[in-house]
mmCIF file of N, CA and C in Angstrom:
data_model
loop_
_atom_site.group_PDB
_atom_site.id
_atom_site.type_symbol
_atom_site.label_atom_id
_atom_site.label_comp_id
_atom_site.label_asym_id
_atom_site.label_seq_id
_atom_site.Cartn_x
_atom_site.Cartn_y
_atom_site.Cartn_z
ATOM 1 N N MET H 10 -8.323 3.412 10.444
ATOM 2 C CA MET H 10 -7.667 4.578 9.670
ATOM 3 C C MET H 10 -6.142 4.495 9.754
ATOM 4 N N LYS H 11 -5.660 4.205 10.935
ATOM 5 C CA LYS H 11 -4.241 4.069 11.046
ATOM 6 C C LYS H 11 -3.787 3.020 10.405
ATOM 7 N N ARG H 12 -4.559 1.840 10.372
ATOM 8 C CA ARG H 12 -4.121 0.540 9.796
ATOM 9 C C ARG H 12 -3.822 0.764 8.276
ATOM 10 N N TYR H 13 -4.643 1.515 7.555
ATOM 11 C CA TYR H 13 -4.473 1.681 6.203
ATOM 12 C C TYR H 13 -3.455 2.559 5.922
ATOM 13 N N LEU H 14 -3.167 3.619 6.700
ATOM 14 C CA LEU H 14 -1.898 4.407 6.524
ATOM 15 C C LEU H 14 -0.654 3.462 6.600
ATOM 16 N N LEU H 15 -0.731 2.748 7.819
ATOM 17 C CA LEU H 15 0.395 1.866 8.008
ATOM 18 C C LEU H 15 0.664 0.806 6.837
ATOM 19 N N LEU H 16 -0.402 0.328 6.297
ATOM 20 C CA LEU H 16 -0.370 -0.523 5.186
ATOM 21 C C LEU H 16 0.247 0.034 4.000
ATOM 22 N N ILE H 17 -0.231 1.217 3.751
ATOM 23 C CA ILE H 17 0.270 2.061 2.545
ATOM 24 C C ILE H 17 1.730 2.313 2.768
ATOM 25 N N MET H 18 2.108 2.773 4.015
ATOM 26 C CA MET H 18 3.469 2.968 4.270
ATOM 27 C C MET H 18 4.358 1.787 4.109
ATOM 28 N N THR H 19 3.883 0.746 4.612
ATOM 29 C CA THR H 19 4.528 -0.755 4.523
ATOM 30 C C THR H 19 4.776 -1.033 3.133
ATOM 31 N N THR H 20 3.736 -0.933 2.331
ATOM 32 C CA THR H 20 3.802 -1.131 0.902
ATOM 33 C C THR H 20 4.847 -0.294 0.246
ATOM 34 N N VAL H 21 4.931 0.935 0.439
ATOM 35 C CA VAL H 21 5.949 1.793 -0.104
ATOM 36 C C VAL H 21 7.312 1.458 0.326
ATOM 37 N N LEU H 22 7.402 1.152 1.529
ATOM 38 C CA LEU H 22 8.683 0.688 2.108
ATOM 39 C C LEU H 22 9.063 -0.556 1.433
ATOM 40 N N CYS H 23 8.241 -1.433 1.367
ATOM 41 C CA CYS H 23 8.580 -2.903 0.807
ATOM 42 C C CYS H 23 9.145 -2.659 -0.751
ATOM 43 N N LEU H 24 8.424 -1.855 -1.458
ATOM 44 C CA LEU H 24 8.816 -1.600 -2.737
ATOM 45 C C LEU H 24 10.117 -0.794 -2.985
ATOM 46 N N SER H 25 10.278 0.113 -2.026
ATOM 47 C CA SER H 25 11.649 0.966 -2.107
ATOM 48 C C SER H 25 12.828 0.145 -1.698
ATOM 49 N N VAL H 26 12.594 -0.573 -0.619
ATOM 50 C CA VAL H 26 13.772 -1.422 -0.092
ATOM 51 C C VAL H 26 13.969 -2.602 -1.051
ATOM 52 N N HIS H 27 12.947 -3.199 -1.603
ATOM 53 C CA HIS H 27 13.132 -4.311 -2.491
ATOM 54 C C HIS H 27 13.833 -3.931 -3.708
ATOM 55 N N ALA H 28 13.549 -2.675 -4.072
ATOM 56 C CA ALA H 28 14.276 -2.204 -5.407
ATOM 57 C C ALA H 28 15.715 -2.041 -5.039
ATOM 58 N N GLN H 29 16.185 -1.849 -3.894
ATOM 59 C CA GLN H 29 17.549 -1.547 -3.610
ATOM 60 C C GLN H 29 18.307 -2.873 -3.257
ATOM 61 N N GLN H 30 17.606 -3.987 -3.136
ATOM 62 C CA GLN H 30 18.263 -5.263 -2.674
ATOM 63 C C GLN H 30 18.971 -5.840 -3.964
ATOM 64 N N LYS H 31 20.226 -6.377 -3.627
ATOM 65 C CA LYS H 31 20.948 -6.904 -4.825
ATOM 66 C C LYS H 31 20.804 -8.403 -4.886
ATOM 67 N N LYS H 32 20.406 -8.957 -3.727
ATOM 68 C CA LYS H 32 20.225 -10.355 -3.746
ATOM 69 C C LYS H 32 19.040 -11.012 -4.421
ATOM 70 N N GLU H 33 17.962 -10.288 -4.176
ATOM 71 C CA GLU H 33 16.789 -10.564 -4.804
ATOM 72 C C GLU H 33 15.855 -9.492 -5.217
ATOM 73 N N LYS H 34 15.891 -9.132 -6.583
ATOM 74 C CA LYS H 34 15.221 -7.963 -7.053
ATOM 75 C C LYS H 34 13.858 -8.325 -7.644
ATOM 76 N N TYR H 35 12.841 -7.533 -7.555
ATOM 77 C CA TYR H 35 11.727 -7.782 -8.207
ATOM 78 C C TYR H 35 11.321 -6.283 -8.926
ATOM 79 N N SER H 36 10.809 -6.546 -10.178
ATOM 80 C CA SER H 36 10.343 -5.510 -10.926
ATOM 81 C C SER H 36 8.941 -5.294 -10.303
ATOM 82 N N LYS H 37 8.418 -4.224 -10.650
ATOM 83 C CA LYS H 37 7.037 -3.829 -10.084
ATOM 84 C C LYS H 37 6.029 -4.887 -10.642
ATOM 85 N N GLU H 38 6.248 -5.345 -11.817
ATOM 86 C CA GLU H 38 5.321 -6.407 -12.374
ATOM 87 C C GLU H 38 5.436 -7.755 -11.556
ATOM 88 N N GLU H 39 6.765 -8.198 -11.247
ATOM 89 C CA GLU H 39 7.118 -9.342 -10.495
ATOM 90 C C GLU H 39 6.513 -9.144 -9.104
ATOM 91 N N PHE H 40 6.596 -8.106 -8.587
ATOM 92 C CA PHE H 40 6.175 -7.982 -7.140
ATOM 93 C C PHE H 40 4.660 -8.085 -7.231
ATOM 94 N N GLN H 41 3.961 -7.394 -8.189
ATOM 95 C CA GLN H 41 2.600 -7.618 -8.335
ATOM 96 C C GLN H 41 2.093 -8.939 -8.530
ATOM 97 N N ALA H 42 2.874 -9.750 -9.265
ATOM 98 C CA ALA H 42 2.484 -11.072 -9.618
ATOM 99 C C ALA H 42 2.503 -11.999 -8.554
ATOM 100 N N LYS H 43 3.679 -11.636 -7.694
ATOM 101 C CA LYS H 43 3.649 -12.519 -6.296
ATOM 102 C C LYS H 43 2.482 -12.118 -5.360
ATOM 103 N N GLN H 44 2.242 -10.772 -5.340
ATOM 104 C CA GLN H 44 1.156 -10.368 -4.477
ATOM 105 C C GLN H 44 -0.182 -11.039 -4.969
ATOM 106 N N GLU H 45 -0.429 -11.046 -6.309
ATOM 107 C CA GLU H 45 -1.720 -11.486 -6.830
ATOM 108 C C GLU H 45 -1.771 -12.912 -6.365
ATOM 109 N N ALA H 46 -0.764 -13.659 -6.655
ATOM 110 C CA ALA H 46 -0.697 -15.126 -6.621
ATOM 111 C C ALA H 46 -0.924 -15.365 -5.080
ATOM 112 N N TYR H 47 -0.399 -14.657 -4.172
ATOM 113 C CA TYR H 47 -0.530 -14.880 -2.695
ATOM 114 C C TYR H 47 -2.004 -14.551 -2.350
ATOM 115 N N ILE H 48 -2.448 -13.441 -2.724
ATOM 116 C CA ILE H 48 -3.824 -13.033 -2.375
ATOM 117 C C ILE H 48 -4.811 -13.816 -2.827
ATOM 118 N N THR H 49 -4.648 -14.317 -4.201
ATOM 119 C CA THR H 49 -5.639 -15.235 -4.789
ATOM 120 C C THR H 49 -5.739 -16.494 -3.980
ATOM 121 N N LYS H 50 -4.571 -17.106 -3.747
ATOM 122 C CA LYS H 50 -4.590 -18.314 -2.883
ATOM 123 C C LYS H 50 -5.131 -18.164 -1.558
ATOM 124 N N GLN H 51 -4.673 -17.258 -0.832
ATOM 125 C CA GLN H 51 -5.123 -17.040 0.573
ATOM 126 C C GLN H 51 -6.491 -16.562 0.764
ATOM 127 N N ALA H 52 -7.038 -15.886 -0.349
ATOM 128 C CA ALA H 52 -8.495 -15.477 -0.203
ATOM 129 C C ALA H 52 -9.433 -16.517 -0.962
ATOM 130 N N GLY H 53 -8.841 -17.394 -1.643
ATOM 131 C CA GLY H 53 -9.581 -18.395 -2.348
ATOM 132 C C GLY H 53 -10.376 -17.916 -3.585
ATOM 133 N N LEU H 54 -9.776 -16.919 -4.345
ATOM 134 C CA LEU H 54 -10.388 -16.367 -5.430
ATOM 135 C C LEU H 54 -10.311 -17.304 -6.591
ATOM 136 N N THR H 55 -11.414 -17.242 -7.369
ATOM 137 C CA THR H 55 -11.333 -18.050 -8.627
ATOM 138 C C THR H 55 -10.596 -17.215 -9.597
ATOM 139 N N ALA H 56 -10.141 -17.822 -10.776
ATOM 140 C CA ALA H 56 -9.480 -17.117 -11.756
ATOM 141 C C ALA H 56 -10.383 -15.963 -12.349
ATOM 142 N N GLU H 57 -11.594 -16.131 -12.507
ATOM 143 C CA GLU H 57 -12.509 -15.193 -12.938
ATOM 144 C C GLU H 57 -12.687 -13.964 -11.921
ATOM 145 N N GLU H 58 -12.821 -14.309 -10.567
ATOM 146 C CA GLU H 58 -12.962 -13.406 -9.595
ATOM 147 C C GLU H 58 -11.557 -12.450 -9.602
ATOM 148 N N ALA H 59 -10.542 -13.094 -9.614
ATOM 149 C CA ALA H 59 -9.173 -12.439 -9.681
ATOM 150 C C ALA H 59 -9.077 -11.414 -10.816
ATOM 151 N N SER H 60 -9.542 -11.888 -12.031
ATOM 152 C CA SER H 60 -9.340 -11.147 -13.183
ATOM 153 C C SER H 60 -10.324 -9.842 -13.114
ATOM 154 N N LYS H 61 -11.342 -9.995 -12.417
ATOM 155 C CA LYS H 61 -12.184 -8.782 -12.257
ATOM 156 C C LYS H 61 -11.803 -7.979 -11.095
ATOM 157 N N PHE H 62 -11.216 -8.433 -10.087
ATOM 158 C CA PHE H 62 -10.865 -7.852 -8.885
ATOM 159 C C PHE H 62 -9.568 -7.029 -8.897
ATOM 160 N N PHE H 63 -8.527 -7.608 -9.496
ATOM 161 C CA PHE H 63 -7.305 -6.928 -9.373
ATOM 162 C C PHE H 63 -7.228 -5.719 -10.236
ATOM 163 N N PRO H 64 -7.739 -5.543 -11.388
ATOM 164 C CA PRO H 64 -7.644 -4.188 -11.987
ATOM 165 C C PRO H 64 -8.298 -2.960 -11.026
ATOM 166 N N ILE H 65 -9.401 -3.391 -10.369
ATOM 167 C CA ILE H 65 -10.072 -2.564 -9.521
ATOM 168 C C ILE H 65 -9.147 -2.102 -8.339
ATOM 169 N N TYR H 66 -8.431 -3.248 -7.734
ATOM 170 C CA TYR H 66 -7.442 -3.115 -6.692
ATOM 171 C C TYR H 66 -6.339 -2.215 -6.923
ATOM 172 N N TYR H 67 -5.652 -2.425 -8.189
ATOM 173 C CA TYR H 67 -4.639 -1.552 -8.547
ATOM 174 C C TYR H 67 -4.983 -0.141 -8.927
ATOM 175 N N GLU H 68 -6.048 0.030 -9.343
ATOM 176 C CA GLU H 68 -6.693 1.366 -9.636
ATOM 177 C C GLU H 68 -6.763 2.167 -8.375
ATOM 178 N N LEU H 69 -7.219 1.412 -7.248
ATOM 179 C CA LEU H 69 -7.269 2.074 -5.918
ATOM 180 C C LEU H 69 -5.805 2.353 -5.429
ATOM 181 N N LYS H 70 -4.867 1.417 -5.596
ATOM 182 C CA LYS H 70 -3.667 1.524 -5.110
ATOM 183 C C LYS H 70 -2.819 2.852 -5.724
ATOM 184 N N LYS H 71 -3.260 2.882 -6.955
ATOM 185 C CA LYS H 71 -2.516 4.021 -7.770
ATOM 186 C C LYS H 71 -3.043 5.397 -7.278
ATOM 187 N N LYS H 72 -4.434 5.491 -7.064
ATOM 188 C CA LYS H 72 -4.982 6.784 -6.493
ATOM 189 C C LYS H 72 -4.451 7.098 -5.121
ATOM 190 N N LYS H 73 -4.360 5.993 -4.278
ATOM 191 C CA LYS H 73 -3.819 6.254 -3.005
ATOM 192 C C LYS H 73 -2.222 6.732 -2.981
ATOM 193 N N LYS H 74 -1.612 6.032 -3.888
ATOM 194 C CA LYS H 74 -0.240 6.325 -3.981
ATOM 195 C C LYS H 74 0.002 7.857 -4.516
ATOM 196 N N GLU H 75 -0.779 8.371 -5.346
ATOM 197 C CA GLU H 75 -0.787 9.759 -5.819
ATOM 198 C C GLU H 75 -1.075 10.746 -4.671
ATOM 199 N N ILE H 76 -2.039 10.439 -3.794
ATOM 200 C CA ILE H 76 -2.471 11.133 -2.661
ATOM 201 C C ILE H 76 -1.306 11.249 -1.490
ATOM 202 N N ASN H 77 -0.681 10.069 -1.386
ATOM 203 C CA ASN H 77 0.377 9.945 -0.416
ATOM 204 C C ASN H 77 1.658 10.603 -0.842
ATOM 205 N N ASN H 78 1.986 10.460 -2.093
ATOM 206 C CA ASN H 78 3.219 11.149 -2.687
ATOM 207 C C ASN H 78 3.093 12.762 -2.515
ATOM 208 N N LEU H 79 1.924 13.134 -2.698
ATOM 209 C CA LEU H 79 1.785 14.716 -2.633
ATOM 210 C C LEU H 79 1.969 15.168 -1.105
ATOM 211 N N ALA H 80 1.288 14.262 -0.197
ATOM 212 C CA ALA H 80 1.617 14.693 1.199
ATOM 213 C C ALA H 80 2.987 14.478 1.575
ATOM 214 N N TRP H 81 3.780 13.538 1.151
ATOM 215 C CA TRP H 81 5.082 13.369 1.477
ATOM 216 C C TRP H 81 6.049 14.385 0.870
ATOM 217 N N LYS H 82 5.582 14.788 -0.388
ATOM 218 C CA LYS H 82 6.353 15.913 -1.140
ATOM 219 C C LYS H 82 6.140 17.221 -0.256
ATOM 220 N N ASN H 83 4.970 17.453 0.147
ATOM 221 C CA ASN H 83 4.856 18.617 0.928
ATOM 222 C C ASN H 83 5.602 18.539 2.362
ATOM 223 N N ALA H 84 5.691 17.268 2.898
ATOM 224 C CA ALA H 84 6.259 17.088 4.188
ATOM 225 C C ALA H 84 7.817 17.435 4.198
ATOM 226 N N LYS H 85 8.351 17.255 2.871
ATOM 227 C CA LYS H 85 9.830 17.437 2.790
ATOM 228 C C LYS H 85 10.293 18.863 3.375
ATOM 229 N N LYS H 86 9.244 19.803 3.149
ATOM 230 C CA LYS H 86 9.562 21.157 3.506
ATOM 231 C C LYS H 86 9.850 21.312 5.044
ATOM 232 N N GLY H 87 9.425 20.170 5.889
ATOM 233 C CA GLY H 87 9.704 20.184 7.317
ATOM 234 C C GLY H 87 11.155 19.967 7.660
ATOM 235 N N LYS H 88 11.992 19.390 6.654
ATOM 236 C CA LYS H 88 13.437 19.210 6.893
ATOM 237 C C LYS H 88 14.266 20.536 6.844
ATOM 238 N N GLU H 89 13.668 21.673 6.239
ATOM 239 C CA GLU H 89 14.457 22.808 6.224
ATOM 240 C C GLU H 89 14.395 23.414 7.548
ATOM 241 N N PRO H 90 15.506 23.880 8.002
ATOM 242 C CA PRO H 90 15.708 24.507 9.307
ATOM 243 C C PRO H 90 14.780 25.840 9.550
ATOM 244 N N GLN H 91 14.445 26.553 8.511
ATOM 245 C CA GLN H 91 13.684 27.803 8.523
ATOM 246 C C GLN H 91 12.065 27.504 8.565
ATOM 247 N N THR H 92 11.689 26.190 8.543
ATOM 248 C CA THR H 92 10.280 25.844 8.585
ATOM 249 C C THR H 92 9.539 26.497 9.760
ATOM 250 N N THR H 93 8.508 27.330 9.431
ATOM 251 C CA THR H 93 7.757 27.966 10.517
ATOM 252 C C THR H 93 6.644 27.049 11.197
ATOM 253 N N GLU H 94 6.195 27.381 12.373
ATOM 254 C CA GLU H 94 5.038 26.641 12.945
ATOM 255 C C GLU H 94 3.880 26.431 12.192
ATOM 256 N N LYS H 95 3.543 27.532 11.285
ATOM 257 C CA LYS H 95 2.413 27.561 10.353
ATOM 258 C C LYS H 95 2.751 26.428 9.433
ATOM 259 N N GLU H 96 3.852 26.381 8.817
ATOM 260 C CA GLU H 96 4.127 25.528 7.800
ATOM 261 C C GLU H 96 4.177 23.990 8.280
ATOM 262 N N TYR H 97 4.546 23.767 9.583
ATOM 263 C CA TYR H 97 4.459 22.556 10.256
ATOM 264 C C TYR H 97 2.918 22.194 10.403
ATOM 265 N N GLU H 98 2.239 23.097 10.727
ATOM 266 C CA GLU H 98 0.737 22.848 11.014
ATOM 267 C C GLU H 98 0.149 22.462 9.576
ATOM 268 N N ASP H 99 0.624 23.128 8.549
ATOM 269 C CA ASP H 99 0.079 22.879 7.129
ATOM 270 C C ASP H 99 0.505 21.456 6.810
ATOM 271 N N ILE H 100 1.637 20.940 6.959
ATOM 272 C CA ILE H 100 2.287 19.636 6.735
ATOM 273 C C ILE H 100 1.417 18.604 7.466
ATOM 274 N N LEU H 101 1.026 18.893 8.824
ATOM 275 C CA LEU H 101 0.347 17.826 9.650
ATOM 276 C C LEU H 101 -1.122 17.801 9.071
ATOM 277 N N ASN H 102 -1.628 18.850 8.657
ATOM 278 C CA ASN H 102 -3.041 18.936 8.128
ATOM 279 C C ASN H 102 -3.025 18.209 6.853
ATOM 280 N N GLY H 103 -2.008 18.333 6.076
ATOM 281 C CA GLY H 103 -1.895 17.685 4.900
ATOM 282 C C GLY H 103 -1.853 16.076 5.050
ATOM 283 N N PHE H 104 -1.205 15.527 6.133
ATOM 284 C CA PHE H 104 -1.289 14.222 6.344
ATOM 285 C C PHE H 104 -2.759 13.688 6.693
ATOM 286 N N ILE H 105 -3.305 14.550 7.528
ATOM 287 C CA ILE H 105 -4.727 14.214 7.923
ATOM 288 C C ILE H 105 -5.537 14.236 6.735
ATOM 289 N N ALA H 106 -5.451 15.245 5.878
ATOM 290 C CA ALA H 106 -6.293 15.181 4.551
ATOM 291 C C ALA H 106 -5.924 14.106 3.790
ATOM 292 N N ALA H 107 -4.886 13.636 3.634
ATOM 293 C CA ALA H 107 -4.394 12.394 2.861
ATOM 294 C C ALA H 107 -5.164 11.326 3.462
ATOM 295 N N GLU H 108 -5.079 11.123 4.739
ATOM 296 C CA GLU H 108 -5.749 9.955 5.451
ATOM 297 C C GLU H 108 -7.240 10.038 5.102
ATOM 298 N N GLU H 109 -7.820 11.171 5.208
ATOM 299 C CA GLU H 109 -9.245 11.250 4.970
ATOM 300 C C GLU H 109 -9.648 10.988 3.450
ATOM 301 N N GLN H 110 -8.754 11.461 2.559
ATOM 302 C CA GLN H 110 -9.074 11.081 1.160
ATOM 303 C C GLN H 110 -8.880 9.540 0.965
ATOM 304 N N ASN H 111 -7.855 9.007 1.564
ATOM 305 C CA ASN H 111 -7.610 7.601 1.504
ATOM 306 C C ASN H 111 -8.896 6.771 1.958
ATOM 307 N N ASN H 112 -9.485 7.192 3.128
ATOM 308 C CA ASN H 112 -10.577 6.545 3.796
ATOM 309 C C ASN H 112 -11.828 6.683 2.830
ATOM 310 N N ALA H 113 -11.844 7.831 2.281
ATOM 311 C CA ALA H 113 -13.126 7.989 1.341
ATOM 312 C C ALA H 113 -12.953 7.055 -0.009
ATOM 313 N N LEU H 114 -11.632 6.900 -0.435
ATOM 314 C CA LEU H 114 -11.366 5.999 -1.493
ATOM 315 C C LEU H 114 -11.689 4.613 -1.030
ATOM 316 N N ASP H 115 -11.482 4.294 0.158
ATOM 317 C CA ASP H 115 -11.611 2.851 0.695
ATOM 318 C C ASP H 115 -13.237 2.645 0.645
ATOM 319 N N LYS H 116 -14.034 3.531 1.065
ATOM 320 C CA LYS H 116 -15.370 3.310 1.167
ATOM 321 C C LYS H 116 -15.963 3.233 -0.275
ATOM 322 N N GLU H 117 -15.420 4.133 -1.278
ATOM 323 C CA GLU H 117 -15.832 4.124 -2.560
ATOM 324 C C GLU H 117 -15.444 2.777 -3.270
ATOM 325 N N TYR H 118 -14.288 2.302 -3.081
ATOM 326 C CA TYR H 118 -13.851 1.152 -3.713
ATOM 327 C C TYR H 118 -14.364 -0.160 -2.976
ATOM 328 N N LEU H 119 -14.971 -0.111 -1.711
ATOM 329 C CA LEU H 119 -15.527 -1.233 -1.169
ATOM 330 C C LEU H 119 -16.731 -1.557 -2.060
ATOM 331 N N LYS H 120 -17.335 -0.585 -2.343
ATOM 332 C CA LYS H 120 -18.545 -0.761 -3.232
ATOM 333 C C LYS H 120 -18.202 -1.461 -4.595
ATOM 334 N N LYS H 121 -17.165 -0.934 -5.137
ATOM 335 C CA LYS H 121 -16.661 -1.617 -6.309
ATOM 336 C C LYS H 121 -16.426 -3.038 -6.230
ATOM 337 N N TYR H 122 -15.473 -3.274 -5.103
ATOM 338 C CA TYR H 122 -15.276 -4.635 -4.748
ATOM 339 C C TYR H 122 -16.435 -5.614 -4.672
ATOM 340 N N GLN H 123 -17.501 -5.112 -3.898
ATOM 341 C CA GLN H 123 -18.695 -5.781 -3.588
ATOM 342 C C GLN H 123 -19.461 -6.156 -4.977
ATOM 343 N N LYS H 124 -19.155 -5.643 -6.015
ATOM 344 C CA LYS H 124 -19.728 -5.811 -7.293
ATOM 345 C C LYS H 124 -19.236 -7.117 -7.938
ATOM 346 N N VAL H 125 -17.942 -7.548 -7.484
ATOM 347 C CA VAL H 125 -17.185 -8.619 -8.127
ATOM 348 C C VAL H 125 -16.811 -9.688 -7.066
ATOM 349 N N LEU H 126 -16.912 -9.396 -5.691
ATOM 350 C CA LEU H 126 -16.615 -10.392 -4.686
ATOM 351 C C LEU H 126 -17.573 -10.347 -3.544
ATOM 352 N N SER H 127 -17.697 -11.449 -2.824
ATOM 353 C CA SER H 127 -18.650 -11.444 -1.595
ATOM 354 C C SER H 127 -17.850 -10.668 -0.510
ATOM 355 N N ASN H 128 -18.661 -10.315 0.491
ATOM 356 C CA ASN H 128 -17.960 -9.567 1.481
ATOM 357 C C ASN H 128 -16.771 -10.459 2.304
ATOM 358 N N LYS H 129 -17.238 -11.740 2.363
ATOM 359 C CA LYS H 129 -16.204 -12.681 3.049
ATOM 360 C C LYS H 129 -14.935 -12.645 2.182
ATOM 361 N N LYS H 130 -15.047 -12.936 0.923
ATOM 362 C CA LYS H 130 -13.826 -12.793 0.230
ATOM 363 C C LYS H 130 -13.000 -11.478 0.151
ATOM 364 N N ILE H 131 -13.893 -10.320 0.182
ATOM 365 C CA ILE H 131 -13.069 -9.053 0.444
ATOM 366 C C ILE H 131 -12.317 -8.965 1.673
ATOM 367 N N TYR H 132 -12.999 -9.586 2.698
ATOM 368 C CA TYR H 132 -12.281 -9.574 4.139
ATOM 369 C C TYR H 132 -11.065 -10.459 3.970
ATOM 370 N N MET H 133 -11.227 -11.535 3.280
ATOM 371 C CA MET H 133 -10.098 -12.483 3.232
ATOM 372 C C MET H 133 -8.979 -11.805 2.345
ATOM 373 N N VAL H 134 -9.293 -11.031 1.368
ATOM 374 C CA VAL H 134 -8.335 -10.356 0.511
ATOM 375 C C VAL H 134 -7.546 -9.342 1.344
ATOM 376 N N LEU H 135 -8.260 -8.620 2.116
ATOM 377 C CA LEU H 135 -7.537 -7.613 3.065
ATOM 378 C C LEU H 135 -6.711 -8.275 3.983
ATOM 379 N N ARG H 136 -7.116 -9.470 4.712
ATOM 380 C CA ARG H 136 -6.325 -10.119 5.624
ATOM 381 C C ARG H 136 -5.029 -10.748 4.877
ATOM 382 N N ALA H 137 -5.144 -11.203 3.639
ATOM 383 C CA ALA H 137 -4.050 -11.548 2.799
ATOM 384 C C ALA H 137 -3.129 -10.577 2.446
ATOM 385 N N GLU H 138 -3.641 -9.478 2.195
ATOM 386 C CA GLU H 138 -2.835 -8.272 1.785
ATOM 387 C C GLU H 138 -1.943 -7.933 2.985
ATOM 388 N N ILE H 139 -2.440 -7.892 4.078
ATOM 389 C CA ILE H 139 -1.530 -7.495 5.352
ATOM 390 C C ILE H 139 -0.580 -8.603 5.491
ATOM 391 N N LYS H 140 -0.993 -9.838 5.443
ATOM 392 C CA LYS H 140 0.004 -11.042 5.711
ATOM 393 C C LYS H 140 1.128 -10.908 4.675
ATOM 394 N N PHE H 141 0.762 -10.669 3.408
ATOM 395 C CA PHE H 141 1.729 -10.606 2.358
ATOM 396 C C PHE H 141 2.771 -9.578 2.632
ATOM 397 N N HIS H 142 2.349 -8.463 3.150
ATOM 398 C CA HIS H 142 3.341 -7.396 3.446
ATOM 399 C C HIS H 142 4.061 -7.659 4.608
ATOM 400 N N ARG H 143 3.523 -8.343 5.612
ATOM 401 C CA ARG H 143 4.380 -8.693 6.784
ATOM 402 C C ARG H 143 5.410 -9.781 6.352
ATOM 403 N N ASN H 144 5.045 -10.599 5.497
ATOM 404 C CA ASN H 144 5.994 -11.620 5.082
ATOM 405 C C ASN H 144 7.083 -11.017 4.268
ATOM 406 N N MET H 145 6.773 -10.069 3.518
ATOM 407 C CA MET H 145 7.829 -9.403 2.639
ATOM 408 C C MET H 145 8.791 -8.653 3.529
ATOM 409 N N LEU H 146 8.317 -8.139 4.612
ATOM 410 C CA LEU H 146 9.186 -7.283 5.493
ATOM 411 C C LEU H 146 10.118 -8.249 6.206
ATOM 412 N N LYS H 147 9.523 -9.444 6.545
ATOM 413 C CA LYS H 147 10.361 -10.484 7.181
ATOM 414 C C LYS H 147 11.474 -11.019 6.378
ATOM 415 N N ILE H 148 11.205 -11.186 5.028
ATOM 416 C CA ILE H 148 12.169 -11.467 4.048
ATOM 417 C C ILE H 148 13.210 -10.460 3.828
ATOM 418 N N LEU H 149 12.825 -9.249 3.917
ATOM 419 C CA LEU H 149 13.887 -8.122 3.777
ATOM 420 C C LEU H 149 14.650 -8.038 4.987
ATOM 421 N N GLN H 150 13.953 -8.222 6.039
ATOM 422 C CA GLN H 150 14.871 -8.102 7.351
ATOM 423 C C GLN H 150 15.982 -9.287 7.452
ATOM 424 N N GLU H 151 15.588 -10.407 6.810
ATOM 425 C CA GLU H 151 16.451 -11.633 6.941
ATOM 426 C C GLU H 151 17.622 -11.493 6.013
ATOM 427 N N GLN H 152 17.462 -10.633 4.861
ATOM 428 C CA GLN H 152 18.379 -10.519 3.886
ATOM 429 C C GLN H 152 19.638 -9.585 4.446
ATOM 430 N N PRO H 153 20.999 -9.942 4.126
ATOM 431 C CA PRO H 153 21.944 -9.101 4.549
ATOM 432 C C PRO H 153 21.842 -7.760 3.730
ATOM 433 N N THR H 154 22.351 -6.795 4.619
ATOM 434 C CA THR H 154 22.489 -5.452 3.942
ATOM 435 C C THR H 154 23.489 -5.355 2.968
ATOM 436 N N PRO H 155 23.317 -4.808 1.721
ATOM 437 C CA PRO H 155 24.281 -4.841 0.644
ATOM 438 C C PRO H 155 25.341 -3.861 1.141
ATOM 439 N N LYS H 156 26.682 -4.114 0.813
ATOM 440 C CA LYS H 156 27.727 -3.181 1.194
ATOM 441 C C LYS H 156 27.887 -2.213 0.060
ATOM 442 N N LYS H 157 28.174 -0.961 0.565
ATOM 443 C CA LYS H 157 28.410 0.154 -0.388
ATOM 444 C C LYS H 157 29.873 0.258 -0.690
#
């Protein structure tokens, strides 16, 4: 459960930091193309498998992003000095609820994935996704910080 939340947060971080880099910028489409190519190669997907899999994959990512954006939007209330203990409790419960919703989506989409890929390839896709995000973070860490 924590692994998926970490993966989501890493993805969002990669995208936001990448958008701010001056040296090497990627549009959303370029980022997705790089990600698709990497995952396709690492998981050994055929062109047909990839064409069936990635629309489902991005549908899941979009739904998770909406859930997480709402949780983080509510969490911004915690920055206000007058936030009450009850409001902090609501924020924390919102994070837990978002994680539970994301887990339910993972279960739902696993069934969809299994209609187009073998379990082994799904496993390989998930591993490749994690490696891709780790590699992107390494690249970002190696780039010099732009001066303001």
